Short mmCIF file of C-alpha atoms in Angstrom, two decimals:
data_model
loop_
_atom_site.label_atom_id
_atom_site.label_comp_id
_atom_site.label_asym_id
_atom_site.label_seq_id
_atom_site.Cartn_x
_atom_site.Cartn_y
_atom_site.Cartn_z
CA MET Y 1 150.35 210.42 205.31
CA SER Y 2 149.91 207.28 207.36
CA GLU Y 3 147.03 207.01 209.82
CA THR Y 4 149.44 207.80 212.63
CA TRP Y 5 150.76 211.00 211.11
CA TRP Y 6 154.00 211.30 213.03
CA ARG Y 7 155.44 207.92 212.05
CA GLY Y 8 156.54 209.19 208.65
CA ALA Y 9 156.27 212.97 208.94
CA ALA Y 10 158.67 215.60 207.62
CA ILE Y 11 158.93 218.05 210.52
CA TYR Y 12 160.36 221.57 210.11
CA GLN Y 13 161.99 223.18 213.13
CA VAL Y 14 161.25 226.88 213.60
CA TYR Y 15 163.53 228.91 215.88
CA LEU Y 16 160.99 231.70 216.11
CA ARG Y 17 163.38 234.56 216.94
CA SER Y 18 165.21 233.92 213.68
CA PHE Y 19 162.54 232.78 211.23
CA ALA Y 20 160.73 235.95 210.08
CA ASP Y 21 160.11 239.35 211.69
CA GLY Y 22 156.59 240.69 211.15
CA ASN Y 23 156.75 243.94 213.10
CA GLY Y 24 160.17 245.33 212.24
CA ASP Y 25 161.81 245.09 215.66
CA GLY Y 26 164.57 242.76 214.46
CA VAL Y 27 163.17 239.69 216.24
CA GLY Y 28 161.20 236.92 214.58
CA ASP Y 29 157.60 236.58 215.70
CA LEU Y 30 154.25 234.92 215.10
CA ALA Y 31 153.23 237.56 212.57
CA GLY Y 32 156.30 236.71 210.50
CA LEU Y 33 155.72 232.98 210.82
CA ARG Y 34 152.06 233.26 209.84
CA ALA Y 35 153.01 235.29 206.76
CA ARG Y 36 155.49 232.59 205.73
CA LEU Y 37 153.19 229.60 206.22
CA PRO Y 38 152.67 229.33 202.43
CA TYR Y 39 156.44 228.93 202.07
CA LEU Y 40 156.41 225.98 204.46
CA SER Y 41 153.40 224.47 202.74
CA ASP Y 42 155.15 224.76 199.36
CA LEU Y 43 158.32 223.27 200.85
CA GLY Y 44 156.30 220.15 201.60
CA VAL Y 45 156.54 219.69 205.36
CA ASP Y 46 153.90 217.90 207.42
CA ALA Y 47 154.51 219.57 210.77
CA ILE Y 48 156.23 222.53 212.40
CA TRP Y 49 158.14 222.24 215.66
CA LEU Y 50 158.63 225.56 217.45
CA ASN Y 51 161.27 226.24 220.07
CA PRO Y 52 159.84 227.82 223.26
CA TRP Y 53 157.44 230.67 222.55
CA TYR Y 54 156.56 231.45 226.17
CA PRO Y 55 157.23 234.66 228.14
CA SER Y 56 160.93 234.63 228.96
CA PRO Y 57 163.78 236.98 229.90
CA MET Y 58 165.72 235.18 227.13
CA ALA Y 59 168.69 234.29 229.31
CA ASP Y 60 168.88 231.06 227.25
CA GLY Y 61 166.98 231.83 224.07
CA GLY Y 62 163.56 231.17 225.63
CA TYR Y 63 164.49 227.95 227.44
CA ASP Y 64 164.19 229.96 230.65
CA VAL Y 65 160.37 229.93 230.79
CA ALA Y 66 158.59 232.45 233.00
CA ASP Y 67 155.01 231.38 232.18
CA TYR Y 68 154.08 228.13 230.44
CA ARG Y 69 150.54 229.28 229.59
CA ASP Y 70 151.20 232.43 227.59
CA ILE Y 71 153.24 233.78 224.67
CA GLU Y 72 156.40 235.90 224.83
CA PRO Y 73 155.22 239.49 224.08
CA SER Y 74 158.01 240.05 221.55
CA PHE Y 75 156.57 237.08 219.62
CA GLY Y 76 152.90 238.07 219.85
CA THR Y 77 149.89 237.07 221.91
CA LEU Y 78 148.10 233.89 222.93
CA ALA Y 79 145.30 234.83 220.53
CA GLU Y 80 147.85 235.04 217.70
CA ALA Y 81 149.25 231.64 218.67
CA GLU Y 82 145.76 230.15 218.51
CA LYS Y 83 145.24 231.76 215.11
CA PHE Y 84 148.56 230.37 213.90
CA ILE Y 85 147.56 226.85 214.98
CA GLU Y 86 144.29 227.23 213.09
CA GLU Y 87 145.98 228.54 209.93
CA ALA Y 88 148.62 225.81 209.98
CA HIS Y 89 145.93 223.15 210.33
CA GLU Y 90 144.05 224.65 207.38
CA LEU Y 91 147.19 224.04 205.28
CA GLY Y 92 147.47 220.46 206.56
CA ILE Y 93 150.46 221.29 208.79
CA ARG Y 94 150.57 219.96 212.36
CA VAL Y 95 152.06 222.01 215.21
CA ILE Y 96 154.56 220.78 217.83
CA ILE Y 97 155.81 222.95 220.68
CA ASP Y 98 158.62 222.71 223.21
CA VAL Y 99 157.97 222.01 226.88
CA VAL Y 100 160.86 222.56 229.28
CA PRO Y 101 160.23 220.39 232.38
CA ASN Y 102 163.70 220.41 233.97
CA HIS Y 103 163.76 224.08 234.92
CA SER Y 104 161.94 227.42 234.80
CA SER Y 105 163.08 231.02 234.67
CA ASP Y 106 164.30 232.74 237.82
CA GLN Y 107 161.64 235.33 236.91
CA SER Y 108 158.75 232.85 237.08
CA ALA Y 109 156.06 233.40 239.69
CA TRP Y 110 156.98 230.13 241.43
CA PHE Y 111 160.65 231.01 241.80
CA ARG Y 112 159.98 234.58 242.94
CA GLU Y 113 157.60 233.13 245.52
CA ALA Y 114 160.28 230.66 246.64
CA LEU Y 115 162.85 233.43 247.16
CA ALA Y 116 160.37 235.48 249.17
CA ALA Y 117 159.11 232.55 251.27
CA GLY Y 118 162.50 231.57 252.64
CA PRO Y 119 164.12 228.32 253.81
CA GLY Y 120 161.86 225.39 254.68
CA SER Y 121 158.84 226.81 252.84
CA ALA Y 122 156.52 224.83 250.59
CA ALA Y 123 157.41 227.22 247.76
CA ARG Y 124 161.08 226.26 247.98
CA GLU Y 125 160.17 222.57 247.86
CA ARG Y 126 159.22 223.06 244.21
CA PHE Y 127 162.92 223.58 243.45
CA TRP Y 128 166.22 222.25 244.84
CA PHE Y 129 167.37 224.54 247.63
CA LYS Y 130 170.21 223.34 249.89
CA ASP Y 131 172.15 224.78 252.80
CA GLU Y 132 175.36 223.45 251.26
CA PRO Y 133 175.96 222.80 247.54
CA ASN Y 134 177.66 219.72 246.15
CA ASP Y 135 180.33 219.72 243.44
CA TRP Y 136 178.06 219.41 240.39
CA LYS Y 137 178.99 221.55 237.40
CA SER Y 138 176.62 223.36 235.08
CA ILE Y 139 176.24 221.97 231.57
CA PHE Y 140 176.89 225.55 230.43
CA GLY Y 141 180.11 225.81 232.46
CA GLY Y 142 180.85 226.86 236.03
CA PRO Y 143 179.14 225.62 239.19
CA ALA Y 144 175.59 224.26 239.11
CA TRP Y 145 174.62 226.11 242.29
CA THR Y 146 173.92 229.79 243.02
CA GLN Y 147 173.56 231.29 246.50
CA VAL Y 148 170.62 233.50 247.43
CA PRO Y 149 170.74 236.34 250.01
CA ASP Y 150 169.47 234.20 252.92
CA GLY Y 151 172.42 231.82 252.48
CA GLN Y 152 170.80 228.85 250.77
CA TRP Y 153 171.87 227.59 247.35
CA TYR Y 154 169.66 226.51 244.45
CA LEU Y 155 170.46 224.01 241.70
CA HIS Y 156 170.62 224.92 238.01
CA LEU Y 157 172.03 222.34 235.61
CA PHE Y 158 172.10 225.06 232.99
CA ALA Y 159 172.31 228.86 233.52
CA PRO Y 160 171.75 230.47 236.97
CA GLU Y 161 168.61 232.02 235.48
CA GLN Y 162 167.20 228.47 235.05
CA PRO Y 163 166.45 226.93 238.47
CA ASP Y 164 165.76 223.18 238.37
CA PHE Y 165 162.39 221.82 239.45
CA ASN Y 166 162.18 219.24 242.21
CA TRP Y 167 160.45 216.29 240.55
CA THR Y 168 159.95 214.48 243.86
CA ASN Y 169 157.30 217.12 244.60
CA PRO Y 170 153.77 216.06 243.46
CA GLU Y 171 152.91 219.72 242.85
CA VAL Y 172 155.47 219.83 240.03
CA HIS Y 173 153.87 216.78 238.41
CA ARG Y 174 150.40 218.35 238.64
CA GLU Y 175 151.66 221.63 237.19
CA PHE Y 176 153.05 220.02 234.06
CA HIS Y 177 150.00 217.83 233.56
CA ASP Y 178 147.98 221.04 233.55
CA VAL Y 179 150.42 222.67 231.09
CA LEU Y 180 150.08 219.74 228.68
CA ARG Y 181 146.30 219.90 228.83
CA PHE Y 182 146.38 223.69 228.34
CA TRP Y 183 148.14 223.32 224.98
CA PHE Y 184 146.49 220.10 223.83
CA ASP Y 185 143.12 221.79 224.38
CA ARG Y 186 144.28 224.58 222.03
CA GLY Y 187 145.00 222.16 219.23
CA ILE Y 188 148.71 221.52 219.64
CA ASP Y 189 149.53 218.19 217.98
CA GLY Y 190 152.76 217.31 219.76
CA ILE Y 191 155.16 218.14 222.57
CA ARG Y 192 158.93 218.09 222.24
CA ILE Y 193 160.43 217.54 225.70
CA ASP Y 194 163.61 219.50 226.33
CA SER Y 195 166.46 217.78 228.23
CA ALA Y 196 164.14 214.85 228.80
CA ALA Y 197 166.56 212.57 230.66
CA VAL Y 198 167.77 214.88 233.45
CA LEU Y 199 164.62 215.72 235.44
CA VAL Y 200 165.25 213.41 238.41
CA LYS Y 201 168.18 214.08 240.77
CA ASP Y 202 170.07 211.77 243.14
CA PHE Y 203 172.36 213.72 245.46
CA ASP Y 204 173.79 210.57 247.05
CA GLY Y 205 175.28 209.11 243.88
CA GLY Y 206 173.51 207.99 240.78
CA ASP Y 207 174.18 206.69 237.31
CA PRO Y 208 176.26 208.15 235.82
CA ASP Y 209 176.33 211.66 237.30
CA GLY Y 210 173.45 211.95 239.73
CA TYR Y 211 170.87 213.27 237.30
CA THR Y 212 171.05 211.60 233.88
CA ASP Y 213 168.61 208.82 233.04
CA LEU Y 214 167.59 207.85 236.57
CA ALA Y 215 164.87 205.22 236.75
CA GLU Y 216 162.19 207.53 238.14
CA VAL Y 217 162.25 209.74 235.05
CA HIS Y 218 160.39 207.01 233.19
CA ASP Y 219 157.49 207.28 235.64
CA VAL Y 220 157.12 210.92 234.60
CA TYR Y 221 156.74 210.01 230.94
CA ARG Y 222 154.41 207.12 231.62
CA SER Y 223 152.06 209.58 233.26
CA TRP Y 224 152.46 212.01 230.34
CA ARG Y 225 151.70 209.21 227.88
CA ARG Y 226 148.50 208.34 229.72
CA LEU Y 227 147.49 211.98 229.52
CA SER Y 228 148.34 212.36 225.82
CA ASP Y 229 146.42 209.18 225.01
CA GLU Y 230 143.25 210.93 226.22
CA TYR Y 231 143.56 213.10 223.09
CA ASP Y 232 143.46 212.13 219.43
CA GLU Y 233 146.83 211.49 217.75
CA ARG Y 234 148.99 213.58 220.08
CA LEU Y 235 152.76 213.10 219.94
CA LEU Y 236 155.45 213.10 222.66
CA ILE Y 237 159.06 213.55 221.46
CA GLY Y 238 162.06 213.29 223.77
CA GLU Y 239 165.34 215.15 223.53
CA VAL Y 240 167.47 212.25 224.73
CA TRP Y 241 171.24 212.23 224.17
CA PHE Y 242 172.72 208.72 224.65
CA PRO Y 243 175.46 206.85 222.80
CA ASP Y 244 173.95 203.69 224.30
CA GLN Y 245 171.07 202.64 222.04
CA GLU Y 246 169.60 200.33 224.67
CA ARG Y 247 169.26 203.12 227.24
CA PHE Y 248 167.86 205.34 224.52
CA ALA Y 249 165.28 202.68 223.65
CA ARG Y 250 163.81 202.65 227.16
CA TYR Y 251 162.17 205.99 226.45
CA LEU Y 252 160.36 204.48 223.46
CA ARG Y 253 158.56 201.69 225.26
CA SER Y 254 154.87 201.45 224.37
CA ASP Y 255 153.74 203.28 227.50
CA GLU Y 256 156.29 206.12 227.32
CA LEU Y 257 157.32 208.49 224.51
CA HIS Y 258 156.26 208.03 220.91
CA THR Y 259 159.61 209.10 219.43
CA ALA Y 260 162.96 210.60 220.42
CA PHE Y 261 165.61 212.50 218.52
CA ASN Y 262 168.26 210.31 216.90
CA PHE Y 263 171.42 212.14 217.92
CA ASP Y 264 173.56 209.11 217.09
CA PHE Y 265 172.82 209.67 213.41
CA LEU Y 266 173.30 213.44 213.70
CA GLY Y 267 176.68 212.99 215.37
CA SER Y 268 178.00 210.35 212.96
CA PRO Y 269 180.94 211.40 210.78
CA TRP Y 270 180.72 211.42 206.99
CA SER Y 271 181.88 207.84 206.89
CA PRO Y 272 180.15 204.90 205.18
CA ALA Y 273 180.93 202.51 208.03
CA ALA Y 274 179.77 204.91 210.77
CA LEU Y 275 176.57 205.92 209.00
CA ARG Y 276 175.72 202.34 208.03
CA GLU Y 277 176.14 201.19 211.63
CA SER Y 278 174.10 204.09 212.99
CA ILE Y 279 171.27 203.33 210.58
CA ARG Y 280 171.45 199.61 211.29
CA GLN Y 281 171.40 200.05 215.07
CA THR Y 282 168.65 202.66 214.92
CA LEU Y 283 166.33 200.51 212.84
CA ALA Y 284 167.02 197.42 214.95
CA THR Y 285 166.43 199.25 218.24
CA HIS Y 286 163.24 200.94 217.07
CA GLY Y 287 161.97 197.87 215.27
CA ARG Y 288 161.95 195.78 218.46
CA LEU Y 289 159.72 198.40 220.08
CA GLY Y 290 157.48 199.14 217.13
CA ALA Y 291 158.57 202.79 217.32
CA PRO Y 292 159.43 204.89 214.25
CA ALA Y 293 162.98 206.11 213.84
CA THR Y 294 163.80 209.80 213.52
CA TRP Y 295 166.51 211.24 211.28
CA VAL Y 296 168.10 214.57 212.16
CA LEU Y 297 171.02 216.40 210.55
CA SER Y 298 170.94 219.63 212.56
CA ASN Y 299 169.08 221.78 215.06
CA HIS Y 300 169.40 225.03 217.03
CA ASP Y 301 172.23 223.62 219.20
CA VAL Y 302 174.46 222.11 216.52
CA ALA Y 303 176.91 223.48 213.94
CA ARG Y 304 175.20 223.57 210.56
CA PRO Y 305 175.87 220.58 208.24
CA VAL Y 306 177.49 222.62 205.46
CA THR Y 307 180.20 223.74 207.89
CA ARG Y 308 180.44 220.47 209.82
CA TYR Y 309 180.77 218.25 206.74
CA GLY Y 310 183.54 220.46 205.38
CA ARG Y 311 185.81 219.96 208.38
CA ALA Y 312 188.57 217.40 208.74
CA ASP Y 313 186.56 215.84 211.59
CA THR Y 314 182.96 215.61 210.40
CA SER Y 315 181.51 214.05 213.55
CA TRP Y 316 179.58 216.06 216.14
CA ASP Y 317 179.93 216.09 219.91
CA ASN Y 318 178.31 218.75 222.11
CA GLY Y 319 181.24 218.44 224.50
CA ASP Y 320 183.75 219.20 221.76
CA ARG Y 321 182.11 221.68 219.40
CA ARG Y 322 185.29 222.56 217.46
CA ASP Y 323 184.03 226.10 216.93
CA GLY Y 324 186.08 227.87 214.30
CA ALA Y 325 187.76 224.73 212.95
CA PRO Y 326 188.67 225.19 209.26
CA SER Y 327 185.97 224.10 206.84
CA ASP Y 328 185.88 223.57 203.09
CA LEU Y 329 182.38 224.95 202.50
CA GLU Y 330 182.22 223.75 198.89
CA LEU Y 331 182.90 220.19 200.05
CA GLY Y 332 180.54 220.61 203.00
CA HIS Y 333 177.78 221.86 200.71
CA ARG Y 334 178.14 218.86 198.41
CA ARG Y 335 178.05 216.44 201.33
CA ALA Y 336 175.11 218.23 202.97
CA ARG Y 337 173.08 217.79 199.79
CA ALA Y 338 173.88 214.09 199.74
CA ALA Y 339 173.14 213.73 203.46
CA ALA Y 340 169.73 215.32 202.94
CA LEU Y 341 168.74 212.69 200.37
CA LEU Y 342 170.07 209.94 202.62
CA ALA Y 343 168.11 211.15 205.67
CA MET Y 344 164.89 211.69 203.73
CA ALA Y 345 165.04 208.21 202.15
CA LEU Y 346 165.28 206.36 205.46
CA PRO Y 347 162.21 204.81 207.14
CA GLY Y 348 160.59 206.98 209.81
CA SER Y 349 160.25 210.71 210.34
CA VAL Y 350 162.75 213.36 209.30
CA TYR Y 351 163.51 216.78 210.81
CA VAL Y 352 164.62 219.85 208.87
CA TYR Y 353 166.06 222.74 210.86
CA GLN Y 354 165.25 226.14 209.38
CA GLY Y 355 167.95 227.26 206.95
CA GLU Y 356 169.08 223.69 206.35
CA GLU Y 357 167.01 223.77 203.16
CA LEU Y 358 168.97 226.87 202.09
CA GLY Y 359 172.37 225.29 202.72
CA LEU Y 360 173.31 228.00 205.20
CA PRO Y 361 176.77 227.64 206.76
CA GLU Y 362 177.54 228.26 210.42
CA VAL Y 363 178.17 231.96 211.08
CA GLU Y 364 181.47 231.89 212.96
CA ASP Y 365 182.50 235.57 212.88
CA ILE Y 366 179.79 237.11 215.06
CA PRO Y 367 181.41 240.00 216.97
CA ASP Y 368 182.04 239.03 220.58
CA GLU Y 369 179.95 241.91 221.92
CA LEU Y 370 176.89 240.66 220.00
CA ARG Y 371 177.01 237.03 221.15
CA GLN Y 372 174.03 236.08 223.30
CA ASP Y 373 174.40 232.37 224.05
CA PRO Y 374 175.02 231.80 227.79
CA MET Y 375 177.65 229.21 226.80
CA TRP Y 376 179.84 232.12 225.68
CA ARG Y 377 179.50 233.94 228.97
CA ARG Y 378 179.60 230.92 231.30
CA SER Y 379 182.71 229.49 229.61
CA GLY Y 380 184.67 232.68 230.19
CA HIS Y 381 184.45 233.49 226.48
CA THR Y 382 186.20 230.29 225.44
CA VAL Y 383 183.21 228.48 223.87
CA ALA Y 384 181.57 230.44 221.05
CA GLY Y 385 178.28 228.66 221.63
CA ARG Y 386 175.23 228.24 219.46
CA ASP Y 387 174.54 231.70 218.06
CA GLY Y 388 176.17 230.74 214.75
CA CYS Y 389 173.32 228.39 213.79
CA ARG Y 390 170.64 230.80 215.03
CA VAL Y 391 171.32 233.77 212.75
CA PRO Y 392 168.05 235.05 211.18
CA LEU Y 393 167.06 233.60 207.82
CA PRO Y 394 167.70 235.44 204.53
CA TRP Y 395 164.51 235.72 202.48
CA SER Y 396 165.20 238.24 199.72
CA GLY Y 397 167.19 241.24 198.54
CA GLN Y 398 170.83 242.18 198.22
CA GLU Y 399 171.61 243.47 201.71
CA ALA Y 400 170.79 242.73 205.32
CA PRO Y 401 168.31 242.04 206.80
CA PHE Y 402 167.51 240.19 203.51
CA GLY Y 403 163.74 240.33 203.90
CA PHE Y 404 163.83 238.95 207.44
CA GLY Y 405 162.10 242.15 208.51
CA THR Y 406 162.46 245.90 208.17
CA GLY Y 407 164.81 246.48 211.12
CA THR Y 408 168.30 245.33 212.03
CA SER Y 409 168.19 241.63 212.93
CA TRP Y 410 169.01 240.57 216.50
CA LEU Y 411 172.08 238.68 215.23
CA PRO Y 412 173.99 240.00 212.19
CA GLN Y 413 173.67 238.23 208.83
CA PRO Y 414 176.71 237.77 206.58
CA GLU Y 415 176.84 239.87 203.41
CA ALA Y 416 177.47 236.69 201.39
CA TRP Y 417 173.95 235.49 202.24
CA LYS Y 418 172.55 237.61 199.41
CA LYS Y 419 173.43 234.61 197.19
CA VAL Y 420 171.46 232.10 199.28
CA THR Y 421 168.19 233.88 199.98
CA VAL Y 422 164.90 232.09 199.37
CA GLU Y 423 164.33 234.51 196.50
CA ALA Y 424 167.68 233.77 194.83
CA GLN Y 425 167.42 230.00 195.28
CA GLY Y 426 163.84 229.83 194.09
CA ALA Y 427 165.00 230.92 190.64
CA ASP Y 428 167.85 228.38 190.54
CA LEU Y 429 166.68 224.88 189.64
CA GLY Y 430 169.92 223.41 191.01
CA SER Y 431 169.71 225.16 194.39
CA MET Y 432 169.62 223.48 197.77
CA LEU Y 433 166.11 224.85 198.28
CA ASN Y 434 164.79 223.24 195.11
CA LEU Y 435 166.54 219.98 196.00
CA TYR Y 436 164.66 219.95 199.32
CA ARG Y 437 161.37 220.83 197.65
CA ALA Y 438 161.74 218.00 195.16
CA ALA Y 439 162.89 215.49 197.78
CA LEU Y 440 160.09 216.32 200.20
CA ARG Y 441 157.52 216.01 197.42
CA ILE Y 442 158.77 212.55 196.42
CA ARG Y 443 159.12 211.56 200.05
CA ARG Y 444 155.50 212.42 200.81
CA GLU Y 445 154.35 210.32 197.86
CA GLU Y 446 156.62 207.29 198.27
CA LEU Y 447 158.60 207.18 201.50
CA GLY Y 448 158.05 207.91 205.21
CA ASP Y 449 157.53 205.03 207.61
CA GLY Y 450 158.36 201.44 206.66
CA THR Y 451 161.40 199.25 206.12
CA LEU Y 452 164.44 199.08 203.85
CA THR Y 453 166.46 196.38 202.12
CA TRP Y 454 170.21 196.90 201.97
CA LEU Y 455 172.01 196.42 198.67
CA ASP Y 456 175.62 195.28 198.36
CA ALA Y 457 177.37 198.14 196.58
CA GLY Y 458 180.82 198.08 198.18
CA ASP Y 459 182.32 199.38 201.39
CA ASP Y 460 182.26 203.05 200.36
CA VAL Y 461 178.65 203.12 199.21
CA LEU Y 462 175.37 203.10 201.11
CA ALA Y 463 172.58 201.63 199.00
CA PHE Y 464 169.11 200.41 199.92
CA THR Y 465 165.68 199.94 198.41
CA ARG Y 466 162.36 200.97 199.92
CA GLU Y 467 159.02 199.15 199.55
CA THR Y 468 157.90 201.40 196.69
CA GLY Y 469 160.90 200.47 194.55
CA LEU Y 470 162.77 203.71 195.25
CA THR Y 471 166.48 203.00 195.63
CA CYS Y 472 168.82 205.39 197.43
CA VAL Y 473 172.55 205.24 196.64
CA VAL Y 474 175.13 207.43 198.42
CA ASN Y 475 178.78 207.42 197.37
CA LEU Y 476 181.07 208.34 200.27
CA GLY Y 477 184.22 207.02 198.59
CA PRO Y 478 187.04 208.94 196.90
CA GLY Y 479 186.03 208.20 193.30
CA PRO Y 480 182.96 207.64 191.11
CA VAL Y 481 181.04 204.35 191.22
CA ALA Y 482 178.70 202.67 188.75
CA LEU Y 483 175.00 203.01 189.41
CA PRO Y 484 173.05 199.81 190.02
CA PRO Y 485 170.50 198.72 187.39
CA HIS Y 486 167.52 201.07 187.38
CA ASP Y 487 164.61 202.28 185.30
CA ALA Y 488 164.89 206.02 185.95
CA VAL Y 489 166.73 208.66 187.94
CA LEU Y 490 164.25 210.45 190.22
CA LEU Y 491 166.58 212.92 191.93
CA ALA Y 492 170.30 213.43 192.45
CA SER Y 493 172.16 215.65 194.90
CA GLY Y 494 174.67 216.58 192.18
CA PRO Y 495 175.41 215.96 188.50
CA LEU Y 496 175.88 212.35 187.42
CA ASP Y 497 178.76 211.46 185.15
CA ALA Y 498 177.94 209.11 182.28
CA GLY Y 499 176.01 206.67 184.41
CA GLU Y 500 178.38 206.93 187.36
CA LEU Y 501 177.78 208.44 190.79
CA PRO Y 502 180.53 210.91 191.78
CA SER Y 503 182.07 211.06 195.23
CA ASP Y 504 179.97 212.71 197.99
CA THR Y 505 176.81 212.43 195.90
CA ALA Y 506 173.47 210.72 196.46
CA VAL Y 507 170.82 209.62 193.98
CA TRP Y 508 167.26 208.31 194.15
CA LEU Y 509 166.50 205.72 191.46
CA ARG Y 510 163.31 204.03 190.30
CA THR Y 511 163.72 200.27 190.12
CA SER Y 512 161.24 197.63 189.05
#
């Protein structure tokens, strides 16, 4: 690893409810995660990012936080969390957690106090209460305002159970500074900032919608950066969704966030021109700022790559999820393997969402009565939502819950997953799991942060060389292509054919 660990890290995202169940209640927890730490160490990751693990009514999968200084009881205890951090560090794995600064839970002490205190109170000034709502819509569907019994309305850009904080209030700033210190003092290595661009609101207009990317939001992160710099090698990561790379780059200035998720790359279709341009723009934008790029193929909000890459339209847009669109899973699986080698060969850090290393497809046939994503409810049951990429992992065995735990899992697992368990793939040298293990091992030794040199291999092929002499070639065209001169084949996403690289296949070569 480089001196600044996060510049070239391989970071594994854990959606705790669905990773491993240690107590048999059907919900993933810290006991399950701690038991599976050797698996993550063997996989070859440098850090773990956990989705919110705080006490929560789970109206939005834990992103409705009731207490930022404790652990959700169904996950474990604060003492267990501290033990987990210690055990991860002993294995050389850093720990990153989510902080959700835009909103809290309607069950938080602050919001309950605000409801009890009434209009005009200091407690209500921590949130956005108005006598009359405006016409803003919730990101989850429906209005962004809910009325309380005394007649006032409160703002929630997401679900009604997630009231937005008022970031013009200094008390809110102080609260989150204290939250950051609370976790940094317990050894947390990084903070991923949920919905990072929407904290500040402008009810008299704004660019473009009154709450996205307003200038004052950068003051928040400058103050967070000053705080994080008081600690050794602490990381701030922004969840920032922008098609405009220049606006995106503002969050990566030297006095703001260290990195931000590269959703442009994630959303790019399986197209050589689109991927080449995304990579080019990303490296140019980050290079001017001295910030490392990040490469992401999936997460807990996005249709899994195996399903997405098998569709006629392989791009991704949160506003047009295309849930249930037909998918050729065999084609998607082949492309997902190639995409993994592409992402891991690029300069910067790479994120792996749990189950990505198993090649899990999106689960699109969850019974309606079992769906839990508020998108499903708020859309009037027209948007299936994100449950399909959050189904608990299959670890072993021939029937559900496939070693996830001893009880029925909180979301149902497909019967077909018996073929893609960790146990089944571990014994198959050609499995997706063993591809990831091999790639992450080579990546740790030879790749990570740095630069690349593009090679001219034709319009349908992406090819570049890294400083160590490792060359990555990805064929996105309709037919096989000749491999460039090389000394050895290090790793391929699929079988090579007499010195040629088949369609939808990637290879890592050793060159002099």
